[in-house]
Amino acid sequence: MTSVLLFALALTAQDPAAPAPPEAPAAALLAEARRLLDDGQPALAIATLGAAAGGGDARVAQLLGVAYYHANDHPNAIEHLTAALPRLREGSLERREAVQVLGLSSYLAGRVAESVPYLEETRALAPNNAELAYVLGMAYIQTRQADKARETWARSFKVPADSAAAHLLTARMMVRAEFDDAAEEELKKALARDPRLPHAHFLLGQTALFRGRLEEAVALLRKELELNPGDAMAFYRLGDAYSRQLEWDEAIAALQRSAWLNPYYSGPYLLLGRAYVKKGQPAAAEGMLRRAIQYDPNNKAAHYLLGQLLQQAGRVEEARRELEIAERLQGAAER
């Protein structure tokens, strides 16, 4: 996650918690810095506030922390906001903004556990904000608070927190965060509540596949396809599992169905190319690899395999061109 937009916590003019107008000369300084932030110029806002940062005004330190956040300098944002927070009036707009930005800055700086209390406090002020729900849900996952994560995702997707759907949604976000063990537990709980829940067997099968438990992966993916026979990705992963078992005929059958259902995804064509090579069908393999490249010109594996295939066929110039592309793509990926 590279950036998070601040969400509005604006107060009305009648809000009794709103602070009194700041005194001059701080008023002009803060107004100018805020204008610069609104114009997307955080560096100039930092320069404007920097000279007054040592004067002891908590509002200057608070806004300076916000400016550093907008400049993607999260450590400096945390430093200034942490110093300002105890000196800001409870319920004031400045304090609310400081808590919000401190939570987001801590999360983005990798200080996830520290971010949680600030994000929770902000959620109380903006319970229906989707951006906050996402950050808080991911923070709960990364701090291994599965129950709180599930409650957050359930609220976001408007499903009961104890439902199979809530467990499934939480598992999907855990997979996204690469917490596969936790996701596996959530998926098992989901299936205990609803054995016919779509996509749960797929996610379990995908995890088994990535961990090399091929027989388990095949069984789970076949179960998913019994429940959801139009799932192109389930056919793709099943074809992958069969390929790893060297069951080429079964792999080809599954991958063809994946391509029929989603003809614009390059993955099945790449695996079909490999399978046809193993089956001794170079023309079919070439066709599949060229189709993979058509839908994903930057697929270095497809270029490399096609280059090898053309080399074996004695088509030297074509092979050299494909291998050079593969090498260039590999170099770009490593930079």
PDB file of N, CA and C in Angstrom, residues 103-174:
ATOM      1  N   GLY A 103      -2.327   7.924  13.095  1.00  0.00           N
ATOM      2  CA  GLY A 103      -2.655   6.532  12.821  1.00  0.00           C
ATOM      3  C   GLY A 103      -2.228   6.105  11.431  1.00  0.00           C
ATOM      4  N   LEU A 104      -2.527   6.932  10.432  1.00  0.00           N
ATOM      5  CA  LEU A 104      -2.168   6.598   9.057  1.00  0.00           C
ATOM      6  C   LEU A 104      -0.650   6.607   8.860  1.00  0.00           C
ATOM      7  N   SER A 105       0.024   7.604   9.437  1.00  0.00           N
ATOM      8  CA  SER A 105       1.482   7.689   9.298  1.00  0.00           C
ATOM      9  C   SER A 105       2.162   6.491   9.949  1.00  0.00           C
ATOM     10  N   SER A 106       1.685   6.103  11.126  1.00  0.00           N
ATOM     11  CA  SER A 106       2.275   4.956  11.821  1.00  0.00           C
ATOM     12  C   SER A 106       2.087   3.685  11.004  1.00  0.00           C
ATOM     13  N   TYR A 107       0.901   3.524  10.442  1.00  0.00           N
ATOM     14  CA  TYR A 107       0.631   2.343   9.615  1.00  0.00           C
ATOM     15  C   TYR A 107       1.572   2.309   8.406  1.00  0.00           C
ATOM     16  N   LEU A 108       1.661   3.435   7.708  1.00  0.00           N
ATOM     17  CA  LEU A 108       2.476   3.473   6.494  1.00  0.00           C
ATOM     18  C   LEU A 108       3.968   3.384   6.794  1.00  0.00           C
ATOM     19  N   ALA A 109       4.370   3.761   8.007  1.00  0.00           N
ATOM     20  CA  ALA A 109       5.774   3.644   8.408  1.00  0.00           C
ATOM     21  C   ALA A 109       6.110   2.240   8.897  1.00  0.00           C
ATOM     22  N   GLY A 110       5.143   1.350   8.886  1.00  0.00           N
ATOM     23  CA  GLY A 110       5.384  -0.020   9.336  1.00  0.00           C
ATOM     24  C   GLY A 110       5.255  -0.208  10.829  1.00  0.00           C
ATOM     25  N   ARG A 111       4.810   0.818  11.525  1.00  0.00           N
ATOM     26  CA  ARG A 111       4.612   0.729  12.979  1.00  0.00           C
ATOM     27  C   ARG A 111       3.142   0.403  13.231  1.00  0.00           C
ATOM     28  N   VAL A 112       2.761  -0.792  12.787  1.00  0.00           N
ATOM     29  CA  VAL A 112       1.343  -1.135  12.672  1.00  0.00           C
ATOM     30  C   VAL A 112       0.678  -1.218  14.043  1.00  0.00           C
ATOM     31  N   ALA A 113       1.328  -1.877  14.993  1.00  0.00           N
ATOM     32  CA  ALA A 113       0.730  -2.007  16.326  1.00  0.00           C
ATOM     33  C   ALA A 113       0.476  -0.640  16.947  1.00  0.00           C
ATOM     34  N   GLU A 114       1.396   0.304  16.728  1.00  0.00           N
ATOM     35  CA  GLU A 114       1.217   1.648  17.273  1.00  0.00           C
ATOM     36  C   GLU A 114       0.070   2.388  16.594  1.00  0.00           C
ATOM     37  N   SER A 115      -0.212   2.028  15.348  1.00  0.00           N
ATOM     38  CA  SER A 115      -1.254   2.735  14.606  1.00  0.00           C
ATOM     39  C   SER A 115      -2.657   2.384  15.082  1.00  0.00           C
ATOM     40  N   VAL A 116      -2.824   1.184  15.632  1.00  0.00           N
ATOM     41  CA  VAL A 116      -4.171   0.679  15.906  1.00  0.00           C
ATOM     42  C   VAL A 116      -4.971   1.575  16.851  1.00  0.00           C
ATOM     43  N   PRO A 117      -4.446   2.002  18.024  1.00  0.00           N
ATOM     44  CA  PRO A 117      -5.271   2.846  18.913  1.00  0.00           C
ATOM     45  C   PRO A 117      -5.717   4.146  18.256  1.00  0.00           C
ATOM     46  N   TYR A 118      -4.854   4.752  17.452  1.00  0.00           N
ATOM     47  CA  TYR A 118      -5.231   5.994  16.776  1.00  0.00           C
ATOM     48  C   TYR A 118      -6.299   5.733  15.719  1.00  0.00           C
ATOM     49  N   LEU A 119      -6.153   4.637  14.968  1.00  0.00           N
ATOM     50  CA  LEU A 119      -7.157   4.305  13.956  1.00  0.00           C
ATOM     51  C   LEU A 119      -8.493   3.973  14.602  1.00  0.00           C
ATOM     52  N   GLU A 120      -8.455   3.294  15.743  1.00  0.00           N
ATOM     53  CA  GLU A 120      -9.695   2.972  16.456  1.00  0.00           C
ATOM     54  C   GLU A 120     -10.380   4.247  16.949  1.00  0.00           C
ATOM     55  N   GLU A 121      -9.591   5.186  17.452  1.00  0.00           N
ATOM     56  CA  GLU A 121     -10.175   6.439  17.930  1.00  0.00           C
ATOM     57  C   GLU A 121     -10.810   7.201  16.770  1.00  0.00           C
ATOM     58  N   THR A 122     -10.157   7.180  15.618  1.00  0.00           N
ATOM     59  CA  THR A 122     -10.700   7.871  14.458  1.00  0.00           C
ATOM     60  C   THR A 122     -11.967   7.182  13.957  1.00  0.00           C
ATOM     61  N   ARG A 123     -12.015   5.854  14.036  1.00  0.00           N
ATOM     62  CA  ARG A 123     -13.209   5.141  13.577  1.00  0.00           C
ATOM     63  C   ARG A 123     -14.443   5.565  14.370  1.00  0.00           C
ATOM     64  N   ALA A 124     -14.253   5.884  15.630  1.00  0.00           N
ATOM     65  CA  ALA A 124     -15.385   6.346  16.433  1.00  0.00           C
ATOM     66  C   ALA A 124     -15.961   7.643  15.890  1.00  0.00           C
ATOM     67  N   LEU A 125     -15.116   8.438  15.212  1.00  0.00           N
ATOM     68  CA  LEU A 125     -15.566   9.700  14.629  1.00  0.00           C
ATOM     69  C   LEU A 125     -16.084   9.523  13.212  1.00  0.00           C
ATOM     70  N   ALA A 126     -15.610   8.495  12.521  1.00  0.00           N
ATOM     71  CA  ALA A 126     -16.003   8.262  11.119  1.00  0.00           C
ATOM     72  C   ALA A 126     -16.293   6.775  10.932  1.00  0.00           C
ATOM     73  N   PRO A 127     -17.373   6.263  11.546  1.00  0.00           N
ATOM     74  CA  PRO A 127     -17.613   4.820  11.560  1.00  0.00           C
ATOM     75  C   PRO A 127     -17.898   4.219  10.196  1.00  0.00           C
ATOM     76  N   ASN A 128     -18.311   5.028   9.230  1.00  0.00           N
ATOM     77  CA  ASN A 128     -18.688   4.484   7.921  1.00  0.00           C
ATOM     78  C   ASN A 128     -17.686   4.815   6.826  1.00  0.00           C
ATOM     79  N   ASN A 129     -16.501   5.287   7.208  1.00  0.00           N
ATOM     80  CA  ASN A 129     -15.525   5.661   6.194  1.00  0.00           C
ATOM     81  C   ASN A 129     -14.808   4.441   5.653  1.00  0.00           C
ATOM     82  N   ALA A 130     -14.873   4.241   4.336  1.00  0.00           N
ATOM     83  CA  ALA A 130     -14.337   3.027   3.714  1.00  0.00           C
ATOM     84  C   ALA A 130     -12.814   2.981   3.785  1.00  0.00           C
ATOM     85  N   GLU A 131     -12.142   4.134   3.588  1.00  0.00           N
ATOM     86  CA  GLU A 131     -10.680   4.140   3.619  1.00  0.00           C
ATOM     87  C   GLU A 131     -10.161   3.737   4.993  1.00  0.00           C
ATOM     88  N   LEU A 132     -10.769   4.303   6.029  1.00  0.00           N
ATOM     89  CA  LEU A 132     -10.357   3.966   7.388  1.00  0.00           C
ATOM     90  C   LEU A 132     -10.607   2.489   7.670  1.00  0.00           C
ATOM     91  N   ALA A 133     -11.757   1.977   7.236  1.00  0.00           N
ATOM     92  CA  ALA A 133     -12.080   0.567   7.473  1.00  0.00           C
ATOM     93  C   ALA A 133     -11.030  -0.334   6.849  1.00  0.00           C
ATOM     94  N   TYR A 134     -10.579   0.018   5.651  1.00  0.00           N
ATOM     95  CA  TYR A 134      -9.561  -0.799   4.985  1.00  0.00           C
ATOM     96  C   TYR A 134      -8.263  -0.802   5.793  1.00  0.00           C
ATOM     97  N   VAL A 135      -7.787   0.376   6.172  1.00  0.00           N
ATOM     98  CA  VAL A 135      -6.516   0.459   6.895  1.00  0.00           C
ATOM     99  C   VAL A 135      -6.616  -0.254   8.237  1.00  0.00           C
ATOM    100  N   LEU A 136      -7.716  -0.023   8.953  1.00  0.00           N
ATOM    101  CA  LEU A 136      -7.873  -0.642  10.263  1.00  0.00           C
ATOM    102  C   LEU A 136      -7.998  -2.157  10.133  1.00  0.00           C
ATOM    103  N   GLY A 137      -8.750  -2.613   9.145  1.00  0.00           N
ATOM    104  CA  GLY A 137      -8.875  -4.058   8.932  1.00  0.00           C
ATOM    105  C   GLY A 137      -7.542  -4.707   8.639  1.00  0.00           C
ATOM    106  N   MET A 138      -6.720  -4.073   7.803  1.00  0.00           N
ATOM    107  CA  MET A 138      -5.407  -4.627   7.495  1.00  0.00           C
ATOM    108  C   MET A 138      -4.486  -4.555   8.712  1.00  0.00           C
ATOM    109  N   ALA A 139      -4.623  -3.502   9.517  1.00  0.00           N
ATOM    110  CA  ALA A 139      -3.803  -3.397  10.729  1.00  0.00           C
ATOM    111  C   ALA A 139      -4.153  -4.517  11.707  1.00  0.00           C
ATOM    112  N   TYR A 140      -5.436  -4.819  11.845  1.00  0.00           N
ATOM    113  CA  TYR A 140      -5.844  -5.925  12.716  1.00  0.00           C
ATOM    114  C   TYR A 140      -5.273  -7.252  12.220  1.00  0.00           C
ATOM    115  N   ILE A 141      -5.280  -7.450  10.901  1.00  0.00           N
ATOM    116  CA  ILE A 141      -4.716  -8.690  10.350  1.00  0.00           C
ATOM    117  C   ILE A 141      -3.232  -8.774  10.674  1.00  0.00           C
ATOM    118  N   GLN A 142      -2.518  -7.687  10.458  1.00  0.00           N
ATOM    119  CA  GLN A 142      -1.068  -7.709  10.644  1.00  0.00           C
ATOM    120  C   GLN A 142      -0.672  -7.803  12.112  1.00  0.00           C
ATOM    121  N   THR A 143      -1.570  -7.432  13.002  1.00  0.00           N
ATOM    122  CA  THR A 143      -1.292  -7.594  14.436  1.00  0.00           C
ATOM    123  C   THR A 143      -1.988  -8.836  14.990  1.00  0.00           C
ATOM    124  N   ARG A 144      -2.466  -9.677  14.097  1.00  0.00           N
ATOM    125  CA  ARG A 144      -3.047 -10.992  14.428  1.00  0.00           C
ATOM    126  C   ARG A 144      -4.233 -10.876  15.391  1.00  0.00           C
ATOM    127  N   GLN A 145      -5.097  -9.923  15.110  1.00  0.00           N
ATOM    128  CA  GLN A 145      -6.346  -9.777  15.854  1.00  0.00           C
ATOM    129  C   GLN A 145      -7.490 -10.181  14.928  1.00  0.00           C
ATOM    130  N   ALA A 146      -7.625 -11.492  14.733  1.00  0.00           N
ATOM    131  CA  ALA A 146      -8.535 -12.013  13.715  1.00  0.00           C
ATOM    132  C   ALA A 146      -9.982 -11.636  13.984  1.00  0.00           C
ATOM    133  N   ASP A 147     -10.422 -11.691  15.233  1.00  0.00           N
ATOM    134  CA  ASP A 147     -11.819 -11.388  15.540  1.00  0.00           C
ATOM    135  C   ASP A 147     -12.147  -9.931  15.216  1.00  0.00           C
ATOM    136  N   LYS A 148     -11.242  -9.019  15.598  1.00  0.00           N
ATOM    137  CA  LYS A 148     -11.474  -7.608  15.297  1.00  0.00           C
ATOM    138  C   LYS A 148     -11.398  -7.352  13.793  1.00  0.00           C
ATOM    139  N   ALA A 149     -10.498  -8.048  13.119  1.00  0.00           N
ATOM    140  CA  ALA A 149     -10.423  -7.906  11.661  1.00  0.00           C
ATOM    141  C   ALA A 149     -11.731  -8.347  11.019  1.00  0.00           C
ATOM    142  N   ARG A 150     -12.235  -9.489  11.461  1.00  0.00           N
ATOM    143  CA  ARG A 150     -13.481 -10.010  10.886  1.00  0.00           C
ATOM    144  C   ARG A 150     -14.646  -9.050  11.136  1.00  0.00           C
ATOM    145  N   GLU A 151     -14.716  -8.471  12.332  1.00  0.00           N
ATOM    146  CA  GLU A 151     -15.786  -7.515  12.627  1.00  0.00           C
ATOM    147  C   GLU A 151     -15.686  -6.306  11.711  1.00  0.00           C
ATOM    148  N   THR A 152     -14.462  -5.856  11.454  1.00  0.00           N
ATOM    149  CA  THR A 152     -14.263  -4.690  10.590  1.00  0.00           C
ATOM    150  C   THR A 152     -14.664  -4.986   9.160  1.00  0.00           C
ATOM    151  N   TRP A 153     -14.233  -6.131   8.617  1.00  0.00           N
ATOM    152  CA  TRP A 153     -14.590  -6.466   7.235  1.00  0.00           C
ATOM    153  C   TRP A 153     -16.076  -6.751   7.103  1.00  0.00           C
ATOM    154  N   ALA A 154     -16.664  -7.383   8.123  1.00  0.00           N
ATOM    155  CA  ALA A 154     -18.102  -7.648   8.087  1.00  0.00           C
ATOM    156  C   ALA A 154     -18.880  -6.332   8.026  1.00  0.00           C
ATOM    157  N   ARG A 155     -18.452  -5.357   8.822  1.00  0.00           N
ATOM    158  CA  ARG A 155     -19.115  -4.051   8.797  1.00  0.00           C
ATOM    159  C   ARG A 155     -18.944  -3.394   7.432  1.00  0.00           C
ATOM    160  N   SER A 156     -17.752  -3.503   6.863  1.00  0.00           N
ATOM    161  CA  SER A 156     -17.485  -2.871   5.566  1.00  0.00           C
ATOM    162  C   SER A 156     -18.338  -3.474   4.452  1.00  0.00           C
ATOM    163  N   PHE A 157     -18.512  -4.805   4.493  1.00  0.00           N
ATOM    164  CA  PHE A 157     -19.260  -5.486   3.440  1.00  0.00           C
ATOM    165  C   PHE A 157     -20.712  -5.745   3.814  1.00  0.00           C
ATOM    166  N   LYS A 158     -21.106  -5.243   4.992  1.00  0.00           N
ATOM    167  CA  LYS A 158     -22.494  -5.318   5.439  1.00  0.00           C
ATOM    168  C   LYS A 158     -23.006  -6.763   5.502  1.00  0.00           C
ATOM    169  N   VAL A 159     -22.236  -7.609   6.200  1.00  0.00           N
ATOM    170  CA  VAL A 159     -22.662  -8.981   6.471  1.00  0.00           C
ATOM    171  C   VAL A 159     -22.525  -9.220   7.975  1.00  0.00           C
ATOM    172  N   PRO A 160     -23.249 -10.187   8.533  1.00  0.00           N
ATOM    173  CA  PRO A 160     -23.109 -10.468   9.972  1.00  0.00           C
ATOM    174  C   PRO A 160     -21.691 -10.909  10.322  1.00  0.00           C
ATOM    175  N   ALA A 161     -21.198 -10.444  11.450  1.00  0.00           N
ATOM    176  CA  ALA A 161     -19.809 -10.701  11.836  1.00  0.00           C
ATOM    177  C   ALA A 161     -19.533 -12.173  12.110  1.00  0.00           C
ATOM    178  N   ASP A 162     -20.567 -12.953  12.465  1.00  0.00           N
ATOM    179  CA  ASP A 162     -20.362 -14.371  12.763  1.00  0.00           C
ATOM    180  C   ASP A 162     -20.765 -15.265  11.598  1.00  0.00           C
ATOM    181  N   SER A 163     -20.940 -14.695  10.413  1.00  0.00           N
ATOM    182  CA  SER A 163     -21.418 -15.459   9.254  1.00  0.00           C
ATOM    183  C   SER A 163     -20.263 -16.096   8.491  1.00  0.00           C
ATOM    184  N   ALA A 164     -20.596 -17.077   7.667  1.00  0.00           N
ATOM    185  CA  ALA A 164     -19.602 -17.696   6.782  1.00  0.00           C
ATOM    186  C   ALA A 164     -19.013 -16.653   5.843  1.00  0.00           C
ATOM    187  N   ALA A 165     -19.848 -15.736   5.374  1.00  0.00           N
ATOM    188  CA  ALA A 165     -19.373 -14.687   4.460  1.00  0.00           C
ATOM    189  C   ALA A 165     -18.304 -13.832   5.123  1.00  0.00           C
ATOM    190  N   ALA A 166     -18.494 -13.496   6.401  1.00  0.00           N
ATOM    191  CA  ALA A 166     -17.500 -12.673   7.103  1.00  0.00           C
ATOM    192  C   ALA A 166     -16.173 -13.401   7.219  1.00  0.00           C
ATOM    193  N   HIS A 167     -16.204 -14.684   7.524  1.00  0.00           N
ATOM    194  CA  HIS A 167     -14.964 -15.462   7.588  1.00  0.00           C
ATOM    195  C   HIS A 167     -14.285 -15.510   6.216  1.00  0.00           C
ATOM    196  N   LEU A 168     -15.076 -15.683   5.157  1.00  0.00           N
ATOM    197  CA  LEU A 168     -14.508 -15.741   3.810  1.00  0.00           C
ATOM    198  C   LEU A 168     -13.866 -14.410   3.427  1.00  0.00           C
ATOM    199  N   LEU A 169     -14.561 -13.315   3.673  1.00  0.00           N
ATOM    200  CA  LEU A 169     -14.015 -11.999   3.322  1.00  0.00           C
ATOM    201  C   LEU A 169     -12.735 -11.716   4.095  1.00  0.00           C
ATOM    202  N   THR A 170     -12.727 -12.083   5.366  1.00  0.00           N
ATOM    203  CA  THR A 170     -11.524 -11.881   6.172  1.00  0.00           C
ATOM    204  C   THR A 170     -10.375 -12.717   5.640  1.00  0.00           C
ATOM    205  N   ALA A 171     -10.678 -13.953   5.258  1.00  0.00           N
ATOM    206  CA  ALA A 171      -9.640 -14.825   4.694  1.00  0.00           C
ATOM    207  C   ALA A 171      -9.061 -14.225   3.420  1.00  0.00           C
ATOM    208  N   ARG A 172      -9.910 -13.673   2.573  1.00  0.00           N
ATOM    209  CA  ARG A 172      -9.411 -13.084   1.326  1.00  0.00           C
ATOM    210  C   ARG A 172      -8.460 -11.927   1.614  1.00  0.00           C
ATOM    211  N   MET A 173      -8.774 -11.110   2.597  1.00  0.00           N
ATOM    212  CA  MET A 173      -7.886 -10.008   2.927  1.00  0.00           C
ATOM    213  C   MET A 173      -6.611 -10.517   3.590  1.00  0.00           C
ATOM    214  N   MET A 174      -6.707 -11.618   4.333  1.00  0.00           N
ATOM    215  CA  MET A 174      -5.506 -12.221   4.915  1.00  0.00           C
ATOM    216  C   MET A 174      -4.589 -12.773   3.824  1.00  0.00           C
TER     217      MET A 174
END
